[in-house]
Coordinates of C-alpha atoms in Angstrom, one line a residue:
L1 CA -27.4 -1.3 10.1
N2 CA -25.9 -1.9 13.5
N3 CA -27.2 1.3 15.2
L4 CA -23.6 2.6 15.7
N5 CA -23.0 6.4 16.2
Y6 CA -20.9 8.0 13.6
A7 CA -20.0 11.3 11.9
I8 CA -19.1 12.0 8.3
D9 CA -17.1 15.1 7.2
Y10 CA -17.9 15.4 3.5
G11 CA -15.4 18.2 3.1
E12 CA -12.5 16.1 4.5
G13 CA -13.9 12.8 3.2
T14 CA -13.7 11.2 6.7
F15 CA -15.9 8.7 8.6
T16 CA -15.6 8.6 12.4
L17 CA -17.1 6.2 14.9
L18 CA -18.5 7.9 18.0
D19 CA -19.3 6.7 21.5
E20 CA -22.6 7.3 23.2
Q21 CA -21.4 10.8 24.3
G22 CA -20.4 11.7 20.8
N23 CA -16.6 11.4 21.4
P24 CA -14.5 9.9 18.5
L25 CA -13.5 6.3 18.7
T26 CA -10.4 4.8 16.9
G27 CA -12.3 1.7 15.9
L28 CA -14.4 -1.3 17.1
M29 CA -13.4 -3.7 19.8
P30 CA -11.9 -7.1 18.9
G31 CA -14.5 -9.8 19.4
E32 CA -17.4 -7.4 18.7
T33 CA -19.9 -8.7 16.2
L34 CA -21.6 -6.9 13.3
A35 CA -24.5 -7.7 11.0
L36 CA -23.5 -7.2 7.3
P37 CA -25.7 -5.9 4.5
Q38 CA -27.3 -8.5 2.3
G39 CA -25.2 -9.3 -0.7
A40 CA -21.9 -8.7 1.0
R41 CA -18.9 -10.1 -0.7
Y42 CA -15.6 -11.1 0.9
E43 CA -12.2 -10.5 -0.6
V44 CA -9.9 -13.4 0.3
V45 CA -6.4 -12.6 1.7
A46 CA -3.4 -15.0 1.7
G47 CA -3.7 -17.6 4.5
D48 CA -7.5 -17.6 4.6
T49 CA -9.3 -21.0 4.5
V50 CA -12.9 -21.7 3.8
E51 CA -13.2 -22.7 7.4
S52 CA -11.6 -19.6 8.8
I53 CA -13.7 -17.3 6.7
A54 CA -16.8 -19.2 7.8
E55 CA -15.8 -19.0 11.5
Q56 CA -15.2 -15.2 11.3
H57 CA -18.6 -14.7 9.7
N58 CA -20.5 -17.2 11.9
V59 CA -21.7 -19.2 9.0
S60 CA -20.9 -22.7 7.8
A61 CA -18.2 -23.7 5.3
A62 CA -20.9 -25.5 3.4
Q63 CA -22.9 -22.3 3.0
I64 CA -19.9 -20.5 1.5
R65 CA -18.9 -23.4 -0.7
N66 CA -22.5 -23.7 -2.1
M67 CA -22.4 -20.1 -3.2
N68 CA -18.9 -20.3 -4.7
Q69 CA -18.6 -23.8 -6.1
E70 CA -16.6 -23.0 -9.2
L71 CA -14.2 -20.7 -7.4
L72 CA -13.5 -23.1 -4.6
Q73 CA -13.6 -26.4 -6.4
H74 CA -9.9 -26.9 -6.3
F75 CA -9.5 -26.2 -2.5
D76 CA -10.4 -28.2 0.6
D77 CA -12.1 -26.4 3.5
D78 CA -9.0 -26.4 5.6
E79 CA -6.6 -25.6 2.7
E80 CA -4.9 -22.2 2.7
L81 CA -6.0 -19.8 -0.1
D82 CA -3.6 -17.3 -1.6
G83 CA -6.3 -14.8 -2.6
F84 CA -6.0 -15.2 -6.4
R85 CA -8.7 -16.7 -8.6
R86 CA -8.1 -19.6 -11.0
L87 CA -9.3 -20.1 -14.5
E88 CA -9.9 -23.4 -16.3
L89 CA -8.1 -23.8 -19.6
P90 CA -9.1 -26.0 -22.6
A91 CA -7.7 -29.5 -23.2
E92 CA -4.2 -29.4 -24.6
P93 CA -3.6 -25.8 -23.4
V94 CA -0.8 -23.7 -24.8
V95 CA 0.6 -20.3 -23.9
V96 CA 2.4 -17.6 -26.0
V97 CA 5.7 -16.5 -24.6
G98 CA 5.9 -12.8 -23.8
P99 CA 9.0 -10.5 -24.2
A100 CA 12.0 -11.4 -21.9
E101 CA 10.0 -14.1 -20.0
T102 CA 11.9 -16.9 -18.3
W103 CA 10.7 -20.4 -17.6
D104 CA 10.1 -19.6 -14.0
V105 CA 8.2 -16.4 -14.7
I106 CA 5.8 -18.3 -17.0
A107 CA 5.4 -21.3 -14.7
E108 CA 4.5 -19.3 -11.6
R109 CA 1.3 -18.2 -13.3
Y110 CA 0.0 -21.8 -13.1
D111 CA -0.9 -24.0 -10.2
D112 CA 1.7 -26.7 -9.3
L113 CA 4.0 -25.9 -12.1
D114 CA 7.7 -25.0 -12.1
G115 CA 10.1 -23.8 -14.8
E116 CA 12.0 -27.0 -15.0
S117 CA 8.9 -29.1 -15.6
L118 CA 7.7 -26.7 -18.2
A119 CA 11.0 -26.8 -20.1
L120 CA 11.0 -30.6 -20.0
L121 CA 7.4 -30.8 -21.2
N122 CA 8.4 -28.8 -24.3
G123 CA 11.7 -30.6 -24.8
M124 CA 13.7 -27.4 -24.5
D125 CA 16.9 -26.4 -22.7
L126 CA 16.2 -25.0 -19.2
T127 CA 19.4 -22.9 -19.3
E128 CA 18.1 -20.8 -22.2
D129 CA 15.0 -18.6 -22.0
P130 CA 12.2 -19.6 -24.4
P131 CA 12.0 -17.4 -27.5
A132 CA 9.5 -14.5 -27.4
E133 CA 6.3 -15.2 -29.2
S134 CA 7.0 -19.0 -29.3
I135 CA 4.1 -21.3 -28.3
L136 CA 4.6 -23.6 -25.3
E137 CA 2.5 -26.6 -24.3
L138 CA 1.1 -26.6 -20.8
P139 CA 0.0 -29.6 -18.6
E140 CA -3.4 -30.8 -19.4
D141 CA -4.8 -29.9 -16.0
A142 CA -3.2 -26.5 -15.9
L143 CA -5.1 -23.8 -14.0
Y144 CA -4.2 -20.1 -14.8
V145 CA -3.7 -18.0 -11.7
A146 CA -5.1 -14.5 -12.5
Q147 CA -2.6 -11.6 -12.4
D148 CA -3.2 -8.0 -11.4
L149 CA -4.3 -5.9 -14.4
D150 CA -5.3 -9.1 -16.4
T151 CA -8.2 -8.7 -18.8
F152 CA -10.3 -11.6 -20.2
E153 CA -9.2 -10.5 -23.7
E154 CA -5.5 -10.7 -22.8
I155 CA -5.8 -14.1 -21.1
A156 CA -7.7 -15.5 -24.1
T157 CA -5.2 -14.2 -26.6
R158 CA -2.2 -15.4 -24.6
H159 CA -3.7 -19.0 -24.6
Q160 CA -4.8 -18.8 -28.2
I161 CA -8.5 -19.2 -27.6
T162 CA -11.4 -16.8 -27.9
V163 CA -13.1 -14.9 -25.0
D164 CA -16.3 -17.0 -25.6
E165 CA -14.3 -20.2 -25.2
L166 CA -12.7 -18.9 -22.0
L167 CA -16.2 -17.9 -20.7
E168 CA -17.6 -21.3 -21.6
L169 CA -14.9 -23.0 -19.4
N170 CA -15.5 -20.4 -16.6
P171 CA -19.2 -19.5 -16.7
H172 CA -19.1 -17.8 -13.3
E173 CA -16.8 -15.0 -14.5
E174 CA -17.9 -11.6 -15.8
P175 CA -15.3 -10.1 -18.2
E176 CA -16.3 -6.5 -17.6
L177 CA -15.9 -7.0 -13.8
F178 CA -12.9 -9.3 -13.8
R179 CA -10.4 -9.0 -11.0
A180 CA -7.4 -11.1 -10.1
Q181 CA -8.5 -11.2 -6.4
L182 CA -10.6 -14.1 -5.2
I183 CA -13.9 -12.5 -4.1
L184 CA -16.6 -14.8 -2.6
D185 CA -20.3 -14.3 -2.4
M186 CA -21.5 -14.6 1.2
P187 CA -24.7 -15.8 2.7
D188 CA -26.6 -13.5 5.1
V189 CA -24.2 -12.6 8.0
D190 CA -25.7 -11.6 11.3
A191 CA -22.5 -11.8 13.5
Y192 CA -19.3 -10.9 11.7
V193 CA -16.5 -11.1 14.3
I194 CA -14.2 -8.1 14.5
D195 CA -10.6 -9.4 14.4
G196 CA -7.7 -7.9 16.4
Q197 CA -4.2 -8.5 17.7
T198 CA -3.0 -9.4 21.1
F199 CA -0.1 -7.6 22.7
D200 CA 2.1 -10.6 22.1
D201 CA 1.2 -10.5 18.4
L202 CA 2.2 -6.8 18.2
A203 CA 5.4 -7.3 20.2
A204 CA 6.6 -10.0 17.8
G205 CA 7.3 -7.3 15.2
F206 CA 9.9 -5.4 17.3
G207 CA 13.2 -6.1 19.0
N208 CA 13.5 -6.4 22.7
V209 CA 9.8 -6.1 23.2
T210 CA 7.4 -8.5 24.9
G211 CA 3.6 -8.4 25.1
A212 CA 3.9 -7.6 28.8
S213 CA 6.4 -4.8 28.3
L214 CA 4.3 -3.3 25.5
A215 CA 1.1 -3.4 27.6
R216 CA 3.0 -2.0 30.6
A217 CA 4.4 0.9 28.5
N218 CA 0.8 1.9 27.6
D219 CA -0.8 1.4 31.0
F220 CA -2.6 -1.8 30.1
G221 CA -2.5 -5.3 31.4
P222 CA -1.2 -8.1 29.0
G223 CA -4.7 -9.6 28.8
D224 CA -6.5 -6.4 28.3
T225 CA -8.6 -5.9 25.1
V226 CA -7.7 -2.7 23.2
R227 CA -9.9 -1.0 20.7
V228 CA -8.8 -1.4 17.0
G229 CA -6.9 1.6 15.8
T230 CA -5.4 2.5 19.3
R231 CA -2.0 4.1 19.0
L232 CA 0.6 2.5 21.2
R233 CA 4.0 3.7 22.2
L234 CA 7.0 1.3 22.3
P235 CA 8.9 0.7 25.5
D236 CA 12.1 2.7 25.8
E237 CA 14.2 -0.4 25.5
A238 CA 12.8 -1.4 22.1
Y239 CA 15.1 -1.5 19.1
G240 CA 14.5 -2.2 15.5
T241 CA 11.4 -3.5 13.8
A242 CA 12.1 -7.2 14.1
P243 CA 13.7 -9.6 16.6
A244 CA 17.5 -9.5 16.5
D245 CA 17.7 -13.2 15.4
T246 CA 15.3 -12.8 12.5
I247 CA 16.7 -14.3 9.3
N248 CA 16.2 -12.4 6.0
M249 CA 14.7 -15.0 3.7
G250 CA 15.3 -12.8 0.6
V251 CA 11.8 -11.3 0.4
G252 CA 13.0 -7.8 1.1
C253 CA 15.8 -5.5 0.0
V254 CA 17.6 -3.0 2.2
E255 CA 17.2 -0.4 -0.6
H256 CA 13.5 -0.3 0.1
A257 CA 13.7 -0.8 3.8
V258 CA 15.6 2.4 4.7
P259 CA 15.5 6.0 3.5
R260 CA 17.2 6.7 0.2
A261 CA 19.7 9.0 1.8
I262 CA 20.8 6.3 4.3
Y263 CA 20.9 3.7 1.5
A264 CA 23.2 5.9 -0.5
R265 CA 25.7 6.1 2.3
I266 CA 25.5 2.3 2.9
I267 CA 26.6 1.6 -0.7
G268 CA 29.1 4.5 -0.8
E269 CA 27.4 6.9 -3.0
D270 CA 28.3 10.6 -2.8
V271 CA 25.6 12.4 -0.8
D272 CA 25.5 16.2 -0.9
D273 CA 26.2 17.7 2.6
V274 CA 23.7 20.4 3.3
D275 CA 23.1 22.5 6.4
F276 CA 20.2 20.7 8.1
P277 CA 17.9 21.7 9.6
P278 CA 18.3 25.0 7.6
D279 CA 18.4 28.4 9.3
E280 CA 17.9 30.4 6.2
A281 CA 15.6 30.0 3.2
P282 CA 16.9 29.5 -0.3
E283 CA 17.3 32.6 -2.4
E284 CA 14.8 31.6 -5.1
F285 CA 11.1 31.1 -4.7
T286 CA 9.5 27.8 -5.7
D287 CA 6.2 28.2 -7.6
E288 CA 5.1 24.6 -7.7
L289 CA 6.0 22.1 -5.0
T290 CA 5.0 18.4 -4.9
I291 CA 6.2 16.3 -2.0
F292 CA 6.5 12.6 -3.0
S293 CA 7.0 9.6 -0.8
Y294 CA 9.3 7.0 -2.2
D295 CA 10.9 4.2 -0.2
I296 CA 10.2 5.9 3.2
D297 CA 11.6 9.3 1.9
W298 CA 10.1 12.7 1.4
V299 CA 11.3 13.9 -2.0
F300 CA 10.6 17.6 -2.8
D301 CA 9.8 18.2 -6.5
A302 CA 10.4 22.0 -6.8
D303 CA 9.4 23.4 -10.1
G304 CA 10.1 20.0 -11.8
E305 CA 13.5 19.4 -10.0
E306 CA 13.7 16.6 -7.4
L307 CA 15.8 17.6 -4.4
Q308 CA 17.9 15.3 -2.2
P309 CA 15.6 12.8 -0.3
N310 CA 14.8 14.0 3.2
R311 CA 16.9 17.1 2.7
G312 CA 14.4 19.2 0.7
V313 CA 14.4 22.9 1.5
V314 CA 12.3 25.4 -0.5
K315 CA 10.9 28.9 -0.2
I316 CA 7.3 29.6 -1.3
R317 CA 4.9 32.6 -1.1
P318 CA 1.8 32.7 1.2
G319 CA -1.2 31.2 -0.5
T320 CA 0.8 28.5 -2.3
T321 CA -0.9 25.1 -2.3
V322 CA 1.5 22.1 -1.9
R323 CA 0.6 18.6 -2.9
W324 CA 1.7 15.4 -1.1
D325 CA 1.7 12.3 -3.3
N326 CA 2.2 8.9 -1.6
Q327 CA 3.9 6.6 -4.2
D328 CA 5.3 4.4 -1.4
T329 CA 3.9 1.0 -0.4
V330 CA 3.3 2.0 3.3
M331 CA 1.1 4.5 5.2
H332 CA 2.5 7.8 6.2
S333 CA 1.2 11.0 7.8
V334 CA 1.1 14.5 6.5
S335 CA 2.5 16.5 9.3
V336 CA 3.4 20.2 9.0
G337 CA 5.1 22.1 11.8
E338 CA 3.3 21.0 15.0
E339 CA 0.1 19.8 13.3
T340 CA -0.8 16.5 11.7
Y341 CA -3.4 17.1 8.9
E342 CA -3.6 13.5 7.6
A343 CA -2.8 10.7 10.0
Q344 CA -3.5 7.9 7.6
F345 CA -1.9 8.9 4.3
M346 CA -2.3 5.7 2.4
P347 CA -0.4 4.4 -0.7
G348 CA -1.8 6.1 -3.8
D349 CA -3.3 9.0 -1.8
T350 CA -2.7 12.7 -2.5
F351 CA -3.3 15.6 -0.1
D352 CA -3.3 19.3 -0.8
F353 CA -2.4 21.9 1.8
T354 CA -2.3 25.7 1.4
F355 CA 0.4 27.6 3.4
E356 CA -1.2 30.9 4.5
E357 CA 1.1 32.0 7.4
T358 CA 4.7 32.9 7.0
G359 CA 7.5 31.0 8.9
R360 CA 9.6 27.9 8.7
F361 CA 7.7 24.7 8.7
Q362 CA 9.1 21.2 9.1
I363 CA 7.6 18.5 6.9
W364 CA 7.6 15.2 8.8
C365 CA 5.8 11.8 9.3
L366 CA 4.4 10.4 12.6
Y367 CA 5.6 6.9 11.7
H368 CA 9.0 7.5 10.1
P369 CA 11.1 10.1 11.9
E370 CA 13.8 9.9 9.2
Q371 CA 11.4 11.5 6.7
D372 CA 12.3 15.2 6.8
G373 CA 12.1 18.5 4.9
Y374 CA 11.5 22.2 5.4
V375 CA 9.3 24.8 3.8
F376 CA 9.9 28.5 4.3
V377 CA 6.9 30.7 3.7
E378 CA 7.9 34.4 3.0
V379 CA 6.4 37.4 1.4
E380 CA 8.1 38.4 -1.8
E381 CA 9.5 41.9 -1.8
D382 CA 8.3 43.9 -4.9
G383 CA 11.8 45.3 -5.5
T384 CA 10.6 48.9 -6.2
D385 CA 12.8 50.6 -3.7
D386 CA 15.9 48.8 -4.9
E387 CA 15.2 49.8 -8.5
E388 CA 14.8 53.5 -7.5
D389 CA 18.0 53.4 -5.5
E390 CA 19.9 51.9 -8.5
E391 CA 18.5 54.6 -10.8
E392 CA 19.6 57.4 -8.3
E393 CA 23.1 55.8 -8.2
E394 CA 23.3 55.8 -12.0
Q395 CA 22.3 59.5 -12.1

C-alpha cells in the first residue's frame, strides 16, 4: 500500500523491510507516515486518549468518536483510557460472588468502585469475605470492565441476566467476536505517524546512563533519529535496569525479576552445586529435550524431568530435534553456540532446532546473559565390541 520494499520467507515465517538496494532494515523511521488499509481498527493501550490516538493517525477526535460513540461515551477526549471495554448493566444490577473472591477483587471489575463501598452497599462486614454464590447489589450506574477470557455468556450469568438482555444494553457488541481489549473503528488514515523513542527516553530505564552517553556509545548524536528496531549497546559505566533511586511501588516481585537460581540463593534455598560450564557430557542420552523459559531462566526438560534452572546439561544424538518454549512474559533469543537462530523469541512462541553436528553447544540468550545451559551432541556407540570382549572373558 505504501510502496515499501520487503521480503517474506514463508519457511521461516518472517517479514523483512528492505532498502532501495535490497538490504534488510530493522524497521521504519520515527516520524515517518504511512497510509493504512481501509477498515483498519486500533487496539487501545493504557495511557491513550482519544486526542492522542487522533493525533497519531492524523484524523480528528470527532471522527474517531463518531465511529465509536458507545465505546467512548464514558470518556472525554483528553481522558486517559486503560485499554479495556465497558459494558452497560441493567437497572438495579447484581453480581454472583465467585469462589474465594474478596470485596476488592469483585469491586475492581467495575468503574469507580472499591471493596469498602461495595460492602457498605450490601450491609456486610468488610473484614469478612462475601460467601461464594451469594448475590450482591451493585451501584445503579455500575459499568462492568471486561476481563481477559470473558465471554458474553459468563458475564450475563454472573449478573443474572440473559445474553439477549446484555446485548440489548450493549448493541454494538458481537458475542462471537467479544474481546476484553478496547478496539476502535478508524476512519480512512492517510498519514499514520510512526512512533519512536528518544535517547533520553531509552536512558531513563538504566542506571548511570544519560541520553547523551547512550548516543555517544553508539556513535550517534543525542538529537539523531534512529531507525525503529536498531540494537544499541549500553555505555560501559551503565549498571542495573533502573536508576539507583527508583522506588519499588509494589508492582513487581524479585522472584520474577531475577533468574530462579539467583532467587533461590537470595532466600537461602539449597542449590545443587554442579560443575559449570561442563567439560564432560552426562553418561545417559536424552531422547526428548524441551527448553522452557520461566522467569528469565532456561529450564531443560530432559525426558520429562526438569533440571536445575540455568544449569541444564544433557547429551543427545545427532539428528535430535529440540524445542524451545517461551512461557515467560518477556522476549528472549534462541542462541546456540555462536549462532542466533531466533532473535525475537516472543512470549508464547515455540521454536524447533535439529542438532546435526557433534560437539558441545551453549544455549544462551542475547538479552539475558544469566540464561545458560549446554547440549552435548555425540554419536552413540553400538556396544558390539564390548559385548564380544565380555563373552571372550567369560569363556
